[in-house]
Coordinates of N, CA and C in Angstrom, one line a residue:
X1175 N -5.0 -6.4 20.3 CA -4.2 -7.2 19.5 C -2.7 -7.0 19.8
X1176 N -2.3 -5.7 19.8 CA -0.9 -5.4 20.1 C -0.4 -5.9 21.4
X1177 N -1.3 -6.0 22.3 CA -1.0 -6.5 23.7 C -0.4 -7.9 23.6
X1178 N -0.7 -8.7 22.6 CA -0.1 -10.0 22.5 C 1.4 -10.0 22.1
X1179 N 1.9 -8.8 21.8 CA 3.3 -8.6 21.4 C 4.1 -7.9 22.4
X1180 N 3.5 -7.2 23.3 CA 4.2 -6.4 24.3 C 3.3 -5.6 25.1
X1181 N 3.8 -4.7 26.0 CA 3.0 -3.8 26.8 C 2.6 -2.6 26.0
X1182 N 1.3 -2.4 26.0 CA 0.7 -1.2 25.3 C 0.6 -0.1 26.2
X1183 N 1.1 1.1 25.8 CA 1.0 2.3 26.7 C 0.2 3.4 26.0
X1184 N -0.3 4.3 26.8 CA -1.2 5.4 26.2 C -0.4 6.5 25.7
X1185 N 0.8 6.8 26.2 CA 1.6 7.9 25.8 C 2.9 7.4 25.1
X1186 N 3.1 7.9 23.9 CA 4.3 7.4 23.1 C 5.6 7.6 23.9
X1187 N 5.8 8.6 24.7 CA 7.0 8.8 25.4 C 7.3 7.7 26.4
X1188 N 6.3 6.9 26.8 CA 6.5 5.8 27.7 C 6.8 4.5 26.9
X1189 N 6.8 4.6 25.6 CA 7.0 3.4 24.8 C 8.5 3.2 24.4
X1190 N 8.9 1.9 24.2 CA 10.2 1.6 23.7 C 10.2 1.6 22.2
X1191 N 9.0 1.4 21.6 CA 8.8 1.3 20.2 C 7.3 1.7 19.9
X1192 N 7.1 2.4 18.8 CA 5.8 2.7 18.3 C 5.6 2.1 16.9
X1193 N 4.4 1.7 16.6 CA 4.0 1.2 15.3 C 3.0 2.2 14.8
X1194 N 3.2 2.8 13.6 CA 2.4 3.8 13.0 C 1.9 3.3 11.7
X1195 N 0.6 3.1 11.5 CA 0.1 2.7 10.1 C -0.4 4.0 9.5
X1196 N 0.0 4.2 8.2 CA -0.5 5.4 7.4 C -1.1 4.9 6.1
X1197 N -2.0 5.7 5.6 CA -2.6 5.4 4.3 C -1.9 6.4 3.3
X1198 N -1.8 6.1 2.1 CA -1.2 6.9 1.1 C -2.0 8.3 1.1
X1199 N -1.3 9.4 1.1 CA -1.9 10.7 1.0 C -2.8 10.8 -0.2
X1200 N -3.9 11.5 -0.1 CA -4.8 11.8 -1.2 C -5.7 12.9 -0.9
X1201 N -6.4 13.4 -1.8 CA -7.3 14.5 -1.6 C -8.7 14.0 -1.8
X1202 N -9.6 14.2 -0.9 CA -11.0 13.8 -1.0 C -11.6 14.3 -2.3
X1203 N -12.4 13.5 -2.9 CA -13.1 13.9 -4.2 C -14.6 13.9 -3.9
X1204 N -15.3 14.8 -4.5 CA -16.8 14.8 -4.3 C -17.5 13.8 -5.2
X1205 N -18.7 13.4 -4.9 CA -19.4 12.5 -5.7 C -19.1 11.1 -5.3
X1206 N -20.1 10.2 -5.5 CA -20.0 8.8 -5.1 C -18.9 8.1 -5.9
X1207 N -19.0 8.2 -7.2 CA -18.0 7.5 -8.1 C -16.6 8.0 -7.9
X1208 N -16.4 9.3 -7.9 CA -15.1 9.8 -7.7 C -14.5 9.5 -6.4
X1209 N -15.3 9.4 -5.4 CA -14.8 9.1 -4.0 C -14.1 7.8 -3.9
X1210 N -14.3 6.9 -4.9 CA -13.6 5.6 -4.8 C -12.2 5.6 -5.3
X1211 N -11.8 6.7 -6.0 CA -10.5 6.8 -6.6 C -9.7 7.9 -5.9
X1212 N -8.6 7.5 -5.3 CA -7.7 8.4 -4.6 C -6.8 9.1 -5.6
X1213 N -6.8 10.4 -5.6 CA -5.9 11.2 -6.4 C -5.5 12.4 -5.7
X1214 N -4.9 13.3 -6.4 CA -4.4 14.5 -5.8 C -2.9 14.4 -5.4
X1215 N -2.5 15.2 -4.6 CA -1.1 15.3 -4.1 C -0.7 14.0 -3.4
X1216 N 0.4 13.4 -3.8 CA 0.9 12.2 -3.1 C 1.8 12.5 -1.8
X1217 N 1.8 13.8 -1.5 CA 2.5 14.3 -0.3 C 1.6 14.5 0.9
X1218 N 2.0 14.2 2.1 CA 1.2 14.5 3.2 C 1.1 16.0 3.4
X1219 N -0.1 16.5 3.8 CA -0.3 17.9 4.1 C 0.7 18.3 5.2
X1220 N 1.2 19.5 5.2 CA 2.3 19.9 6.1 C 1.9 19.7 7.6
X1221 N 0.7 20.0 8.0 CA 0.3 19.8 9.4 C 0.3 18.4 9.8
X1222 N -0.1 17.5 8.9 CA -0.1 16.1 9.2 C 1.3 15.5 9.2
X1223 N 2.1 16.0 8.3 CA 3.5 15.5 8.3 C 4.3 16.0 9.6
X1224 N 4.0 17.2 10.1 CA 4.6 17.7 11.3 C 4.2 16.8 12.5
X1225 N 3.0 16.3 12.6 CA 2.5 15.4 13.6 C 3.2 14.1 13.5
X1226 N 3.3 13.6 12.3 CA 4.0 12.3 12.1 C 5.5 12.4 12.6
X1227 N 6.1 13.4 12.1 CA 7.6 13.6 12.5 C 7.8 13.9 14.0
X1228 N 6.8 14.5 14.6 CA 6.9 14.7 16.1 C 6.9 13.3 16.8
X1229 N 6.0 12.4 16.3 CA 6.0 11.1 16.9 C 7.3 10.3 16.6
X1230 N 7.8 10.4 15.4 CA 9.1 9.8 15.0 C 10.3 10.3 15.8
X1231 N 10.2 11.6 16.2 CA 11.3 12.1 17.0 C 11.2 11.7 18.5
X1232 N 9.9 11.4 18.9 CA 9.7 11.0 20.3 C 10.1 9.6 20.7
X1233 N 9.9 8.7 19.8 CA 10.1 7.3 20.1 C 10.5 6.5 18.8
X1234 N 11.4 5.6 18.8 CA 11.7 4.8 17.6 C 10.4 4.2 17.1
X1235 N 10.2 4.4 15.8 CA 8.9 4.0 15.2 C 9.0 3.2 14.0
X1236 N 8.3 2.1 13.9 CA 8.1 1.4 12.7 C 6.9 2.0 12.0
X1237 N 7.1 2.5 10.8 CA 6.1 3.1 10.0 C 5.7 2.2 8.9
X1238 N 4.4 1.9 8.8 CA 3.9 1.0 7.7 C 2.9 1.9 6.9
X1239 N 3.3 2.1 5.6 CA 2.4 2.9 4.7 C 1.7 2.0 3.8
X1240 N 0.4 2.1 3.7 CA -0.4 1.3 2.7 C -0.2 2.1 1.4
X1241 N 0.5 1.5 0.5 CA 0.9 2.2 -0.8 C -0.1 1.8 -1.9
X1242 N -1.3 2.3 -1.9 CA -2.2 2.0 -3.0 C -1.8 2.8 -4.2
X1243 N -0.8 3.7 -4.0 CA -0.2 4.5 -5.1 C 1.1 5.1 -4.6
X1244 N 2.0 5.6 -5.4 CA 3.2 6.2 -4.9 C 2.9 7.3 -4.0
X1245 N 3.8 7.6 -3.0 CA 3.7 8.6 -2.1 C 5.1 9.3 -1.9
X1246 N 5.0 10.6 -1.5 CA 6.3 11.3 -1.2 C 6.5 11.2 0.3
X1247 N 7.6 10.4 0.6 CA 7.9 10.1 2.0 C 9.3 10.3 2.5
X1248 N 10.1 11.2 1.9 CA 11.5 11.3 2.2 C 11.8 11.7 3.7
X1249 N 11.0 12.6 4.3 CA 11.2 12.9 5.7 C 10.9 11.8 6.6
X1250 N 9.8 11.0 6.3 CA 9.4 9.9 7.1 C 10.5 8.8 6.9
X1251 N 10.9 8.5 5.7 CA 11.9 7.5 5.5 C 13.2 7.8 6.2
X1252 N 13.6 9.1 6.3 CA 14.8 9.5 7.0 C 14.7 9.4 8.5
X1253 N 13.5 9.5 9.0 CA 13.4 9.6 10.5 C 12.9 8.4 11.1
X1254 N 12.1 7.5 10.4 CA 11.5 6.3 11.0 C 12.6 5.3 11.3
X1255 N 12.4 4.5 12.4 CA 13.3 3.5 12.7 C 13.3 2.4 11.7
X1256 N 12.1 2.2 11.1 CA 11.9 1.2 10.0 C 10.7 1.7 9.2
X1257 N 10.8 1.5 7.9 CA 9.7 1.8 7.0 C 9.3 0.6 6.2
X1258 N 8.0 0.3 6.2 CA 7.5 -0.9 5.6 C 6.3 -0.4 4.7
X1259 N 6.3 -1.0 3.5 CA 5.1 -0.7 2.6 C 4.2 -1.9 2.7
X1260 N 2.9 -1.7 2.6 CA 2.0 -2.8 2.6 C 0.9 -2.5 1.6
X1261 N 0.2 -3.5 1.2 CA -0.8 -3.4 0.1 C -2.1 -4.0 0.6
X1262 N -2.3 -3.9 1.9 CA -3.6 -4.4 2.5 C -3.3 -5.5 3.5
X1263 N -2.2 -5.5 4.2 CA -1.9 -6.6 5.2 C -2.7 -6.3 6.5
X1264 N -2.8 -7.3 7.2 CA -3.5 -7.2 8.5 C -2.6 -6.7 9.6
X1265 N -3.1 -6.2 10.7 CA -2.3 -5.7 11.8 C -1.5 -6.9 12.4
X1266 N -2.1 -8.1 12.4 CA -1.4 -9.3 12.9 C -0.2 -9.6 12.0
X1267 N -0.3 -9.6 10.7 CA 0.8 -9.9 9.8 C 1.9 -8.8 10.0
X1268 N 1.6 -7.6 10.1 CA 2.6 -6.5 10.3 C 3.3 -6.7 11.6
X1269 N 2.6 -7.0 12.7 CA 3.2 -7.2 14.0 C 4.1 -8.5 14.0
X1270 N 3.6 -9.5 13.3 CA 4.4 -10.7 13.2 C 5.8 -10.4 12.5
X1271 N 5.8 -9.6 11.5 CA 7.1 -9.2 10.9 C 7.9 -8.3 11.8
X1272 N 7.2 -7.3 12.5 CA 7.9 -6.4 13.4 C 8.6 -7.1 14.5
X1273 N 8.0 -8.2 15.0 CA 8.5 -8.9 16.2 C 9.2 -10.2 15.8
X1274 N 9.5 -10.4 14.5 CA 10.4 -11.5 14.1 C 9.7 -12.9 14.0
X1275 N 8.4 -12.9 14.0 CA 7.6 -14.1 13.9 C 7.4 -14.5 12.4
X1276 N 7.6 -13.6 11.5 CA 7.5 -13.8 10.1 C 8.5 -13.0 9.4
X1277 N 8.8 -13.4 8.2 CA 9.8 -12.6 7.4 C 9.1 -11.8 6.3
X1278 N 9.5 -10.5 6.2 CA 9.0 -9.6 5.2 C 9.6 -9.9 3.9
X1279 N 8.9 -9.8 2.8 CA 9.4 -9.9 1.5 C 8.6 -9.1 0.5
X1280 N 9.2 -8.8 -0.6 CA 8.5 -8.1 -1.7 C 9.4 -6.9 -2.2
X1281 N 8.9 -6.4 -3.3 CA 9.5 -5.3 -4.0 C 8.5 -4.2 -4.4
X1282 N 9.0 -3.0 -4.5 CA 8.1 -1.9 -4.9 C 7.6 -2.0 -6.3
X1283 N 6.4 -1.9 -6.6 CA 5.9 -1.9 -8.0 C 6.0 -0.6 -8.7
X1284 N 6.5 0.5 -8.0 CA 6.7 1.8 -8.6 C 7.8 2.5 -7.7
X1285 N 8.2 3.7 -8.2 CA 9.2 4.5 -7.5 C 8.5 5.3 -6.4
X1286 N 9.3 5.7 -5.4 CA 8.8 6.6 -4.4 C 9.6 7.9 -4.6
X1287 N 9.0 8.9 -5.1 CA 9.7 10.2 -5.4 C 10.2 10.9 -4.1
X1288 N 11.3 11.7 -4.3 CA 11.9 12.4 -3.2 C 11.1 13.7 -2.9
X1289 N 10.4 14.2 -3.8 CA 9.7 15.5 -3.5 C 8.5 15.7 -4.5
X1290 N 7.7 16.7 -4.2 CA 6.6 17.0 -5.2 C 7.2 17.6 -6.5
X1291 N 8.4 18.3 -6.4 CA 9.0 18.8 -7.6 C 9.4 17.6 -8.5
X1292 N 9.9 16.5 -7.9 CA 10.2 15.3 -8.7 C 9.0 14.7 -9.4
X1293 N 7.8 14.7 -8.6 CA 6.6 14.2 -9.2 C 6.2 15.1 -10.4
X1294 N 6.2 16.4 -10.2 CA 5.8 17.3 -11.2 C 6.7 17.3 -12.5
X1295 N 8.0 16.9 -12.3 CA 8.9 16.9 -13.4 C 8.9 15.5 -14.1
X1296 N 8.3 14.5 -13.5 CA 8.2 13.2 -14.1 C 7.1 13.1 -15.2
X1297 N 7.3 12.1 -16.0 CA 6.2 11.8 -17.0 C 5.3 10.7 -16.4
X1298 N 4.0 10.9 -16.2 CA 3.1 10.0 -15.6 C 3.0 8.6 -16.4
X1299 N 3.3 8.6 -17.6 CA 3.1 7.4 -18.4 C 4.4 6.6 -18.6
X1300 N 5.5 7.0 -17.9 CA 6.7 6.3 -18.1 C 7.3 5.8 -16.8
X1301 N 7.5 4.5 -16.7 CA 8.1 4.0 -15.4 C 9.5 4.4 -15.3
X1302 N 10.0 4.4 -14.1 CA 11.4 4.7 -13.8 C 11.8 6.1 -14.3
X1303 N 10.9 7.1 -14.2 CA 11.1 8.4 -14.8 C 11.5 9.4 -13.7
X1304 N 11.4 9.1 -12.5 CA 11.6 10.0 -11.4 C 13.1 10.2 -11.2
X1305 N 13.6 11.4 -11.3 CA 15.0 11.7 -11.0 C 15.3 11.5 -9.6
X1306 N 16.3 10.7 -9.2 CA 16.8 10.5 -7.8 C 15.6 10.2 -6.9
X1307 N 14.9 9.1 -7.1 CA 13.9 8.7 -6.2 C 14.4 8.3 -4.8
X1308 N 13.6 8.4 -3.8 CA 14.0 7.9 -2.5 C 14.2 6.4 -2.5
X1309 N 13.2 5.7 -3.1 CA 13.3 4.3 -3.4 C 12.9 4.0 -4.8
X1310 N 13.8 3.4 -5.6 CA 13.5 3.1 -7.0 C 12.6 1.9 -7.2
X1311 N 12.1 1.8 -8.4 CA 11.2 0.7 -8.8 C 12.0 -0.6 -8.5
X1312 N 11.3 -1.5 -7.9 CA 11.9 -2.8 -7.6 C 12.7 -2.9 -6.3
X1313 N 12.8 -1.7 -5.6 CA 13.5 -1.7 -4.3 C 12.7 -2.6 -3.3
X1314 N 13.4 -3.3 -2.5 CA 12.8 -4.2 -1.5 C 13.6 -5.3 -1.0
X1315 N 13.0 -6.3 -0.5 CA 13.7 -7.5 0.0 C 13.6 -8.6 -1.0
X1316 N 14.7 -9.4 -1.0 CA 14.8 -10.5 -1.9 C 13.7 -11.5 -1.6
X1317 N 13.1 -12.1 -2.5 CA 12.1 -13.2 -2.3 C 12.8 -14.5 -2.1

């Protein structure tokens, strides 16, 4: 599919641009019912974050995070060439936006905290309660 938008290469160092799709971090839960609900830390595990940042340092990267819930993304936001949130979009729709065939639009339905300390200090039942979020509630593109 990506070949319809440009030349696909096997090694990121040979690329002019990378597109990286990520899912919101979560911890696996045992049991059939619990496995349907993602919970636990909203921060990427350290080893996974290091791999992501290594790619972002190697090539300009559009990072698309499927935000089924808030995530801690400050290092990714600071290093990515572009950061996009999605809520279930297709690869084609993402690439259409990345290559200018479609216009992105929308706003965040929640805050994206700057750190796990901010998550732990916030009240889970109150919106707009994160001190100094990376992206505040409603951040995004005008509709």
